[in-house]
Structure formats: structure tokens, C-alpha cells
Amino acid sequence: MKDAPMTGRTRLFPLNENNLRDTLKEAAAIINDRGLVAFPTETVYGLGANALDAKAVRAIFEAKGRPADNPLIVHISSKQQCCKLARNIPEKAFKLMDKFWPGPLTLILERQEIVPDVTTGGLDTVALRMPDNEIALGLIRVSGQPLAAPSANLSGKPSPTTAQHVISDLWGRIDAVIDGGTVEIGLESTVIDMTLPVPAILRPGRISLEDIEKEIGSITTGYLDGNQPESAAVRSPGMKYTHYAPDATVILIEGASTSVVHRIQEMLKTYGLEEVKVGLLLTDESNMDIYHDEQLSLGSKDKPAELAFNLFSGLRSLDARDVDIILVDGSFSHHGIGAAVSNRIRKAASSIIKV
Ligand code: TXA
Ligand code: MG
């Protein structure tokens, strides 16, 4: 529970099949009392407050230690709420809502005045998403408020995929955690800016560029994936900060599976001589060829959804074992959600080695 003062302020709501209604009522009362409630979504756990209440939203930034210029996603439970929060919504945005909501897609739209500056980081746009999770949707409905909710981790740490992750980062700093078990996807939503003449993906996620292009035609990417020059500017304020970084130093090794395995074995020898404690995040394939004290497989290199599901918890669990360095096997497929997995690991990494 490092960094979290134990004030005893946080309530834990464990969910079972009988207590959903009562839990939602109590949690909604906390939201309407300007409090902070962490809750599961299908992507990662969010830390929610009434998005229209500047004081409540300010408390989110404080609890997470989040820079004030990094805007929050506003979570809604019906498409009707869009028009209250956003204006000049383009036809293509409605098409994406019809196809992908509720689901892991966040749309950047022109904002209405009612959304406070603190929620949008002072931007004239607002990020909207309808999560595909009955607890998240229930909390929005019962509280009657759109919920501003970033991932429920300390700023810079890997996003939480279980209530336990939220507790270890934020216990004592927030009012409540609803424990709805492990999330489904494990990586945050795709973020797309719909205010541009050609819409741009600002953060990749499970809904891929190809999925979106099938619905609305040509779009572009506004984030760096290692293949563009730095000048391909990053337009999402959040993407410029170090992210997803565990306490250990992360080194990503990219290349074909056999070359990656070979390099990791060489590095283990060198670190062994220097008595550096190394943890490995591998794919099932390389996990068969390497034997080391601290090693975890994230899943098959050809099943990026498995890697996505296990990535953040893998980073957190190696941190808990106090390793100095984490070597990550980057030989996995970059198709579909693989692009998003690669994006998150690259942001966590201090260096990237291509073999
Ligand atoms: O899956 C998710 O999106 C999770 C769950 C809880 O919904 N939420 C999440 O929020 O990942 P957060 O705050 O960790 O990431 C939000 C991202 C940041 O990169 C932020 O900069 C970007 O969305 N964003 C928010 N509003 C924006 C805006 N108006 N313009 C550009 N980027 C924006
Ligand atoms: Mg986050």
C-alpha cells in the first residue's frame, strides 16, 4: 500500500448476485455527495466522480496525482446524454456510437458549456464513452450523473484490472471501491478524435483502425507506434506522459521469436554476473525456451487479446516480486489489439531493443 495514506476513508463493496441494487444505491449516494467511487468497466477499473461537478472532479486529480492538463473521459449510459455534453456531433460519430456502444470506444467531440474546464483539461472538446458493463452503467443511471472516470490507478502506474490493484494504489485516498471481479479486456478504450476533418485514433485499443474504417471510411492515427518520426505530433494530452510504468525498469525486446529468446538469454547471463534481479514477461512460445526464477507468460504470441488481458497484472505482479529490471518479449503479433498491447508496453519501457 505504498503512497496511500491509511485514513480509513475508503469503503469496499464486494458484489454478489444479491447485492447489486443496494450497492449501486450506496455508491450513487457517494457520487451525489461529491465523492469518488472506483468501479469496474469492461476495459479497466475507473475512478468516477460527477463529471459536471468541478469540485468532485478536482478530487480525482488529487487522488491519482494526475497532471491537471490531462483530460478525463466522461462515461454515459445512453446516447441521449451526448447532446447535453457535446455539440455539432458529426454523422460519422453517430455511426460509431450505433456500431460500438456500449463498448471500448471513446469519442472526442466539441464540448457543451455545461462540462467544466477541469473535466476537459481546459480543452474545447470532451471525451465520451458508454462502457459495456452493468455495474458501470448502473452507477451512471442510479446516480443520474455522467461520470468522469480515468483509470483507477496512481498516475503513471499500470491501469487496474482488479479491485485489488485499485486498493493497492488508492486505499485511503478515495471514498469507495466496488469489487466486480476481474475486467474483461484488460486494456483501456480506443480513443478517436471526431472533431478533425479526417478522424484520428489518439490511443489504440481493442476496436482497431480497420474496425472503424469499415464503418466510416478512411481515418488516420495520431499516436506514435515507433514507426513514425517524433514530429508526427501526439494530440492526446495523456499520451505525452510516462504511463503504465511499474517501479522496475522495463526493457522491450522486439523481433522474431527466436532472436528475442536468444537476446534475452544473453542479457540474463550479463545481469546474473552483475547480481541484478530480473523478471521476464514472455509469450507462451518463448516461455518454453527460457528458464529463469522470475518469469511469467502473458499468453500466445498469436493471441494478442490474451496478452492484453494479462499485461497490466503481469507488470504489477513482477513489481510485487521486487525485481530491478523487467525484460518484455516483443515478438507477438501486432494485429488487432496487438497494436494496442505494443503501444502500452512501449510507453512503459525505458528502452526498446530491436533484434
Ligand atoms: O477504457 C478506458 O478508457 C478507461 C475506463 C475507465 O473507461 N479510462 C481511461 O481513462 O483510460 P484515462 O483517463 O486513463 O485515459 C483517458 C485518455 C487520456 O489519454 C486523455 O488524454 C485522453 O483520453 N482524453 C480525454 N479527453 C480528451 C480530449 N478532450 N482530447 C484528447 N484526448 C482526451
Ligand atoms: Mg489512465
Short mmCIF file of C-alpha atoms and ligand atoms in Angstrom, two decimals:
data_model
loop_
_atom_site.label_atom_id
_atom_site.label_comp_id
_atom_site.label_asym_id
_atom_site.label_seq_id
_atom_site.Cartn_x
_atom_site.Cartn_y
_atom_site.Cartn_z
CA MET A 1 0.00 0.00 0.00
CA LYS A 2 2.84 2.36 -0.78
CA ASP A 3 1.98 6.04 -1.28
CA ALA A 4 -1.55 5.60 0.10
CA PRO A 5 -2.16 7.16 3.50
CA MET A 6 -4.34 4.79 5.54
CA THR A 7 -7.04 7.20 6.58
CA GLY A 8 -9.70 4.54 6.77
CA ARG A 9 -11.83 6.66 4.47
CA THR A 10 -12.31 4.02 1.77
CA ARG A 11 -15.28 1.62 1.78
CA LEU A 12 -15.09 -1.68 -0.08
CA PHE A 13 -18.28 -3.00 -1.69
CA PRO A 14 -17.84 -6.68 -2.62
CA LEU A 15 -20.51 -7.65 -5.14
CA ASN A 16 -22.52 -10.86 -5.25
CA GLU A 17 -25.67 -11.82 -7.14
CA ASN A 18 -27.92 -10.43 -4.39
CA ASN A 19 -26.48 -7.03 -3.54
CA LEU A 20 -26.08 -5.18 -6.86
CA ARG A 21 -29.10 -2.88 -6.35
CA ASP A 22 -28.20 -1.92 -2.78
CA THR A 23 -24.53 -1.43 -3.67
CA LEU A 24 -25.43 0.83 -6.59
CA LYS A 25 -27.71 2.90 -4.34
CA GLU A 26 -25.00 3.41 -1.73
CA ALA A 27 -22.29 4.12 -4.30
CA ALA A 28 -24.58 6.54 -6.16
CA ALA A 29 -25.21 8.39 -2.89
CA ILE A 30 -21.43 8.83 -2.52
CA ILE A 31 -21.23 10.21 -6.09
CA ASN A 32 -24.06 12.65 -5.35
CA ASP A 33 -22.25 13.67 -2.18
CA ARG A 34 -19.32 14.75 -4.43
CA GLY A 35 -17.31 11.61 -3.59
CA LEU A 36 -15.04 9.29 -5.58
CA VAL A 37 -16.05 5.71 -6.38
CA ALA A 38 -13.86 3.18 -8.23
CA PHE A 39 -15.86 0.76 -10.34
CA PRO A 40 -15.22 -1.92 -12.99
CA THR A 41 -15.76 -1.36 -16.69
CA GLU A 42 -15.15 -3.89 -19.46
CA THR A 43 -11.69 -2.36 -20.13
CA VAL A 44 -10.10 -1.43 -16.77
CA TYR A 45 -11.36 -0.10 -13.41
CA GLY A 46 -12.34 3.60 -13.48
CA LEU A 47 -12.28 6.20 -10.71
CA GLY A 48 -15.60 8.01 -11.02
CA ALA A 49 -16.99 11.36 -9.91
CA ASN A 50 -19.87 13.53 -11.16
CA ALA A 51 -18.41 14.91 -14.41
CA LEU A 52 -20.42 18.13 -14.14
CA ASP A 53 -19.23 19.00 -10.63
CA ALA A 54 -15.85 20.75 -10.81
CA LYS A 55 -15.07 20.19 -7.13
CA ALA A 56 -15.74 16.45 -7.32
CA VAL A 57 -13.64 16.15 -10.49
CA ARG A 58 -10.75 18.07 -8.91
CA ALA A 59 -10.65 15.40 -6.20
CA ILE A 60 -9.97 12.75 -8.88
CA PHE A 61 -6.82 14.60 -9.99
CA GLU A 62 -5.72 14.89 -6.37
CA ALA A 63 -6.30 11.23 -5.51
CA LYS A 64 -4.40 10.00 -8.57
CA GLY A 65 -1.68 12.66 -8.59
CA ARG A 66 -2.72 13.34 -12.19
CA PRO A 67 -1.44 16.41 -14.12
CA ALA A 68 -4.29 18.94 -14.47
CA ASP A 69 -3.88 19.27 -18.25
CA ASN A 70 -4.70 15.59 -18.82
CA PRO A 71 -8.46 15.49 -19.53
CA LEU A 72 -10.89 12.80 -18.36
CA ILE A 73 -13.30 10.56 -20.24
CA VAL A 74 -16.97 11.20 -19.44
CA HIS A 75 -18.94 7.97 -19.13
CA ILE A 76 -22.61 7.92 -20.10
CA SER A 77 -25.39 5.32 -20.11
CA SER A 78 -27.50 6.50 -23.05
CA LYS A 79 -26.87 8.14 -26.41
CA GLN A 80 -29.33 10.89 -25.49
CA GLN A 81 -26.82 12.18 -22.92
CA CYS A 82 -24.40 13.01 -25.76
CA CYS A 83 -26.32 16.05 -26.89
CA LYS A 84 -26.27 17.58 -23.43
CA LEU A 85 -22.47 17.21 -23.23
CA ALA A 86 -21.33 17.62 -26.86
CA ARG A 87 -22.40 19.71 -29.86
CA ASN A 88 -22.02 19.68 -33.65
CA ILE A 89 -21.75 15.90 -33.42
CA PRO A 90 -20.78 14.64 -36.89
CA GLU A 91 -22.84 11.95 -38.62
CA LYS A 92 -19.81 9.62 -38.55
CA ALA A 93 -19.71 9.85 -34.75
CA PHE A 94 -23.35 8.71 -34.54
CA LYS A 95 -22.48 5.78 -36.82
CA LEU A 96 -19.66 4.72 -34.47
CA MET A 97 -21.96 5.03 -31.42
CA ASP A 98 -24.56 2.82 -33.14
CA LYS A 99 -21.99 0.18 -34.01
CA PHE A 100 -19.68 0.14 -30.96
CA TRP A 101 -21.61 1.46 -27.92
CA PRO A 102 -21.81 0.25 -25.28
CA GLY A 103 -18.15 -0.73 -25.73
CA PRO A 104 -14.47 0.19 -25.60
CA LEU A 105 -14.55 3.24 -27.88
CA THR A 106 -14.15 6.85 -26.69
CA LEU A 107 -15.20 9.70 -29.00
CA ILE A 108 -13.67 13.19 -28.78
CA LEU A 109 -16.35 15.75 -29.67
CA GLU A 110 -16.88 19.53 -29.34
CA ARG A 111 -17.99 20.18 -25.79
CA GLN A 112 -21.05 21.96 -24.43
CA GLU A 113 -20.53 24.74 -21.85
CA ILE A 114 -22.08 22.58 -19.13
CA VAL A 115 -18.91 20.43 -18.98
CA PRO A 116 -16.47 22.11 -16.55
CA ASP A 117 -12.92 23.04 -17.63
CA VAL A 118 -11.38 20.75 -15.04
CA THR A 119 -13.03 17.72 -16.70
CA THR A 120 -11.68 18.57 -20.17
CA GLY A 121 -8.28 19.84 -19.01
CA GLY A 122 -9.32 23.25 -20.37
CA LEU A 123 -9.87 21.91 -23.92
CA ASP A 124 -12.90 22.84 -26.02
CA THR A 125 -13.54 19.16 -26.63
CA VAL A 126 -14.95 16.40 -24.44
CA ALA A 127 -14.25 12.63 -24.48
CA LEU A 128 -17.40 10.46 -24.28
CA ARG A 129 -17.79 6.71 -23.82
CA MET A 130 -20.60 4.29 -22.96
CA PRO A 131 -19.00 1.37 -21.09
CA ASP A 132 -20.21 -2.20 -21.65
CA ASN A 133 -20.53 -3.22 -18.02
CA GLU A 134 -23.72 -3.45 -15.97
CA ILE A 135 -22.09 -2.09 -12.80
CA ALA A 136 -20.67 0.96 -14.59
CA LEU A 137 -23.93 1.60 -16.47
CA GLY A 138 -25.91 1.04 -13.26
CA LEU A 139 -23.84 3.58 -11.33
CA ILE A 140 -24.38 6.21 -14.06
CA ARG A 141 -28.14 5.51 -14.15
CA VAL A 142 -28.75 5.35 -10.40
CA SER A 143 -26.65 8.45 -9.64
CA GLY A 144 -28.27 10.25 -12.56
CA GLN A 145 -24.88 11.76 -13.44
CA PRO A 146 -22.40 11.36 -16.27
CA LEU A 147 -19.22 10.05 -14.62
CA ALA A 148 -15.77 11.47 -15.28
CA ALA A 149 -13.54 8.44 -14.81
CA PRO A 150 -9.87 7.93 -15.58
CA SER A 151 -8.30 4.55 -14.93
CA ALA A 152 -8.29 3.97 -11.15
CA ASN A 153 -4.50 3.81 -10.64
CA LEU A 154 -1.96 6.23 -9.24
CA SER A 155 -0.87 8.45 -12.14
CA GLY A 156 1.87 6.72 -14.15
CA LYS A 157 1.17 3.20 -12.82
CA PRO A 158 -0.31 0.34 -14.85
CA SER A 159 -4.10 0.53 -15.14
CA PRO A 160 -6.01 -1.67 -12.67
CA THR A 161 -7.71 -4.81 -13.94
CA THR A 162 -8.89 -6.00 -10.48
CA ALA A 163 -10.28 -4.27 -7.40
CA GLN A 164 -7.13 -5.42 -5.57
CA HIS A 165 -5.00 -3.27 -7.92
CA VAL A 166 -7.19 -0.25 -7.13
CA ILE A 167 -6.91 -0.92 -3.40
CA SER A 168 -3.12 -1.16 -3.51
CA ASP A 169 -2.85 2.21 -5.33
CA LEU A 170 -5.70 4.27 -3.88
CA TRP A 171 -6.82 2.88 -0.50
CA GLY A 172 -7.38 5.78 1.88
CA ARG A 173 -7.41 8.30 -0.98
CA ILE A 174 -10.90 7.64 -2.34
CA ASP A 175 -14.36 7.02 -0.87
CA ALA A 176 -15.26 3.58 -2.22
CA VAL A 177 -14.28 0.65 -4.41
CA ILE A 178 -16.89 -1.61 -5.99
CA ASP A 179 -15.31 -5.05 -6.41
CA GLY A 180 -16.83 -6.56 -9.52
CA GLY A 181 -14.03 -9.07 -10.14
CA THR A 182 -11.51 -9.09 -12.97
CA VAL A 183 -12.33 -6.95 -16.01
CA GLU A 184 -12.92 -8.49 -19.43
CA ILE A 185 -10.47 -6.77 -21.79
CA GLY A 186 -7.59 -5.51 -19.61
CA LEU A 187 -6.55 -2.51 -21.79
CA GLU A 188 -8.16 0.92 -21.97
CA SER A 189 -10.59 2.00 -24.70
CA THR A 190 -9.66 3.16 -28.19
CA VAL A 191 -9.77 6.98 -28.27
CA ILE A 192 -10.71 8.67 -31.57
CA ASP A 193 -10.85 12.40 -32.28
CA MET A 194 -14.02 13.05 -34.30
CA THR A 195 -13.53 16.84 -34.46
CA LEU A 196 -10.89 16.60 -37.22
CA PRO A 197 -11.72 16.60 -40.95
CA VAL A 198 -10.19 13.10 -41.03
CA PRO A 199 -10.86 11.39 -37.67
CA ALA A 200 -7.67 10.27 -35.87
CA ILE A 201 -7.05 7.47 -33.37
CA LEU A 202 -5.27 9.05 -30.40
CA ARG A 203 -4.95 5.85 -28.37
CA PRO A 204 -5.24 2.33 -29.82
CA GLY A 205 -7.44 -0.25 -28.10
CA ARG A 206 -9.45 -3.36 -28.84
CA ILE A 207 -11.51 -1.60 -31.51
CA SER A 208 -8.95 -1.31 -34.28
CA LEU A 209 -8.41 1.17 -37.10
CA GLU A 210 -9.73 -1.47 -39.52
CA ASP A 211 -12.89 -1.99 -37.42
CA ILE A 212 -13.57 1.75 -37.51
CA GLU A 213 -12.74 2.21 -41.20
CA LYS A 214 -15.33 -0.46 -42.06
CA GLU A 215 -17.99 1.85 -40.60
CA ILE A 216 -16.92 5.36 -41.59
CA GLY A 217 -14.19 5.07 -44.25
CA SER A 218 -10.67 6.39 -44.09
CA ILE A 219 -9.24 7.57 -40.74
CA THR A 220 -5.71 8.21 -39.50
CA THR A 221 -3.53 7.62 -36.43
CA GLY A 222 -2.38 10.47 -34.20
CA TYR A 223 -0.17 8.46 -31.84
CA LEU A 224 3.38 7.22 -32.29
CA ASP A 225 3.87 3.48 -32.73
CA GLY A 226 7.61 3.55 -33.21
CA ASN A 227 7.47 3.72 -36.98
CA GLN A 228 6.96 7.46 -37.39
CA PRO A 229 9.24 10.40 -36.60
CA GLU A 230 8.57 12.23 -33.30
CA SER A 231 7.23 15.11 -35.42
CA ALA A 232 4.06 13.09 -36.09
CA ALA A 233 2.59 15.06 -33.22
CA VAL A 234 0.70 13.41 -30.38
CA ARG A 235 -2.60 15.22 -29.96
CA SER A 236 -3.95 13.47 -26.90
CA PRO A 237 -2.65 15.24 -23.80
CA GLY A 238 -2.43 11.96 -21.88
CA MET A 239 -0.13 10.32 -24.38
CA LYS A 240 2.82 12.59 -23.63
CA TYR A 241 3.17 11.39 -20.03
CA THR A 242 5.06 8.31 -18.88
CA HIS A 243 2.46 5.64 -18.40
CA TYR A 244 1.93 2.10 -17.24
CA ALA A 245 5.37 2.17 -15.64
CA PRO A 246 5.95 -0.24 -12.78
CA ASP A 247 8.73 0.51 -10.25
CA ALA A 248 11.18 -1.72 -12.12
CA THR A 249 12.93 -0.55 -15.30
CA VAL A 250 11.19 -2.06 -18.33
CA ILE A 251 13.17 -3.10 -21.42
CA LEU A 252 11.28 -4.25 -24.51
CA ILE A 253 12.97 -6.62 -26.98
CA GLU A 254 11.29 -6.63 -30.40
CA GLY A 255 11.93 -9.02 -33.26
CA ALA A 256 11.32 -12.59 -34.43
CA SER A 257 10.70 -15.08 -31.63
CA THR A 258 14.00 -16.99 -31.89
CA SER A 259 16.10 -13.79 -31.98
CA VAL A 260 14.24 -12.37 -28.97
CA VAL A 261 14.77 -15.58 -26.97
CA HIS A 262 18.46 -15.56 -27.86
CA ARG A 263 18.92 -11.93 -26.78
CA ILE A 264 17.03 -12.47 -23.50
CA GLN A 265 19.27 -15.45 -22.68
CA GLU A 266 22.38 -13.33 -23.33
CA MET A 267 21.07 -10.48 -21.21
CA LEU A 268 20.22 -12.86 -18.34
CA LYS A 269 23.84 -14.03 -18.29
CA THR A 270 25.17 -10.47 -18.09
CA TYR A 271 22.66 -9.39 -15.42
CA GLY A 272 23.41 -12.61 -13.48
CA LEU A 273 27.07 -11.60 -13.23
CA GLU A 274 26.05 -8.13 -12.04
CA GLU A 275 23.57 -9.56 -9.49
CA VAL A 276 20.71 -7.54 -10.94
CA LYS A 277 17.30 -9.09 -10.19
CA VAL A 278 15.48 -9.61 -13.48
CA GLY A 279 11.83 -10.51 -14.17
CA LEU A 280 10.63 -11.73 -17.56
CA LEU A 281 7.31 -11.10 -19.30
CA LEU A 282 7.19 -13.67 -22.06
CA THR A 283 4.91 -15.22 -24.63
CA ASP A 284 3.92 -18.89 -24.30
CA GLU A 285 6.30 -19.70 -27.14
CA SER A 286 9.42 -18.13 -25.58
CA ASN A 287 8.39 -19.30 -22.11
CA MET A 288 9.08 -22.86 -23.30
CA ASP A 289 12.69 -21.99 -24.23
CA ILE A 290 13.78 -19.94 -21.21
CA TYR A 291 14.28 -20.99 -17.62
CA HIS A 292 14.64 -18.23 -15.03
CA ASP A 293 13.48 -17.61 -11.41
CA GLU A 294 11.02 -14.82 -12.15
CA GLN A 295 9.17 -15.41 -15.40
CA LEU A 296 5.56 -15.05 -16.46
CA SER A 297 3.86 -15.75 -19.75
CA LEU A 298 1.27 -13.24 -20.95
CA GLY A 299 -0.16 -15.73 -23.49
CA SER A 300 0.40 -16.95 -27.01
CA LYS A 301 2.20 -14.55 -29.36
CA ASP A 302 -0.57 -15.15 -31.90
CA LYS A 303 -3.37 -14.28 -29.46
CA PRO A 304 -2.93 -10.59 -28.65
CA ALA A 305 -6.25 -10.48 -26.74
CA GLU A 306 -4.67 -12.83 -24.17
CA LEU A 307 -1.61 -10.60 -23.93
CA ALA A 308 -3.85 -7.55 -23.47
CA PHE A 309 -5.78 -9.28 -20.70
CA ASN A 310 -2.61 -10.21 -18.78
CA LEU A 311 -0.26 -7.29 -19.46
CA PHE A 312 -1.04 -4.86 -16.63
CA SER A 313 -1.45 -7.54 -13.98
CA GLY A 314 1.82 -9.11 -15.21
CA LEU A 315 3.69 -5.81 -14.75
CA ARG A 316 2.18 -5.39 -11.30
CA SER A 317 2.96 -8.92 -10.18
CA LEU A 318 6.64 -8.69 -11.20
CA ASP A 319 6.84 -5.40 -9.31
CA ALA A 320 5.47 -7.13 -6.24
CA ARG A 321 8.40 -9.57 -6.52
CA ASP A 322 10.81 -6.63 -6.27
CA VAL A 323 12.71 -7.15 -9.50
CA ASP A 324 15.07 -4.37 -10.68
CA ILE A 325 14.52 -4.93 -14.38
CA ILE A 326 11.68 -6.39 -16.43
CA LEU A 327 12.55 -7.77 -19.88
CA VAL A 328 9.50 -7.99 -22.16
CA ASP A 329 9.32 -10.35 -25.12
CA GLY A 330 8.04 -8.20 -28.03
CA SER A 331 7.78 -10.99 -30.61
CA PHE A 332 3.96 -11.03 -30.57
CA SER A 333 1.57 -10.24 -33.40
CA HIS A 334 0.69 -6.54 -33.79
CA HIS A 335 -2.63 -7.29 -35.47
CA GLY A 336 -5.89 -6.04 -33.95
CA ILE A 337 -5.47 -5.38 -30.23
CA GLY A 338 -1.75 -6.34 -30.66
CA ALA A 339 -1.14 -2.75 -31.82
CA ALA A 340 -2.58 -1.52 -28.53
CA VAL A 341 -0.53 -4.01 -26.48
CA SER A 342 2.61 -2.82 -28.22
CA ASN A 343 1.65 0.83 -27.63
CA ARG A 344 1.22 0.27 -23.87
CA ILE A 345 4.47 -1.70 -23.47
CA ARG A 346 6.39 0.91 -25.45
CA LYS A 347 5.07 3.61 -23.11
CA ALA A 348 6.12 1.58 -20.06
CA ALA A 349 9.59 0.85 -21.47
CA SER A 350 12.72 2.91 -20.75
CA SER A 351 14.39 1.35 -23.76
CA ILE A 352 13.45 -0.69 -26.80
CA ILE A 353 15.93 -3.12 -28.38
CA LYS A 354 15.28 -4.35 -31.93
CA VAL A 355 16.89 -7.69 -32.76
O1 TXA B 1 -11.10 2.30 -21.05
C1 TXA B 1 -10.95 3.47 -20.67
O2 TXA B 1 -10.93 4.41 -21.47
C2 TXA B 1 -10.79 3.71 -19.16
C3 TXA B 1 -12.09 3.29 -18.48
C4 TXA B 1 -12.10 3.63 -17.02
O3 TXA B 1 -13.17 3.87 -19.14
N1 TXA B 1 -10.49 5.08 -18.90
C5 TXA B 1 -9.27 5.62 -19.16
O4 TXA B 1 -9.14 6.95 -18.81
O5 TXA B 1 -8.36 5.01 -19.68
P1 TXA B 1 -7.72 7.69 -18.71
O6 TXA B 1 -8.03 9.00 -18.09
O7 TXA B 1 -6.76 6.83 -18.04
O8 TXA B 1 -7.34 7.95 -20.21
C6 TXA B 1 -8.06 8.90 -20.98
C7 TXA B 1 -7.31 9.26 -22.22
C8 TXA B 1 -6.08 10.10 -21.90
O9 TXA B 1 -5.02 9.72 -22.77
C9 TXA B 1 -6.57 11.53 -22.20
O10 TXA B 1 -5.53 12.41 -22.50
C10 TXA B 1 -7.49 11.28 -23.38
O11 TXA B 1 -8.15 10.06 -23.06
N2 TXA B 1 -8.51 12.36 -23.49
C11 TXA B 1 -9.53 12.64 -22.65
N3 TXA B 1 -10.20 13.73 -23.07
C12 TXA B 1 -9.60 14.15 -24.20
C13 TXA B 1 -9.82 15.23 -25.11
N4 TXA B 1 -10.82 16.11 -24.92
N5 TXA B 1 -9.00 15.35 -26.17
C14 TXA B 1 -7.99 14.47 -26.38
N6 TXA B 1 -7.73 13.42 -25.55
C15 TXA B 1 -8.51 13.27 -24.48
MG MG B 2 -5.03 6.02 -17.32
#
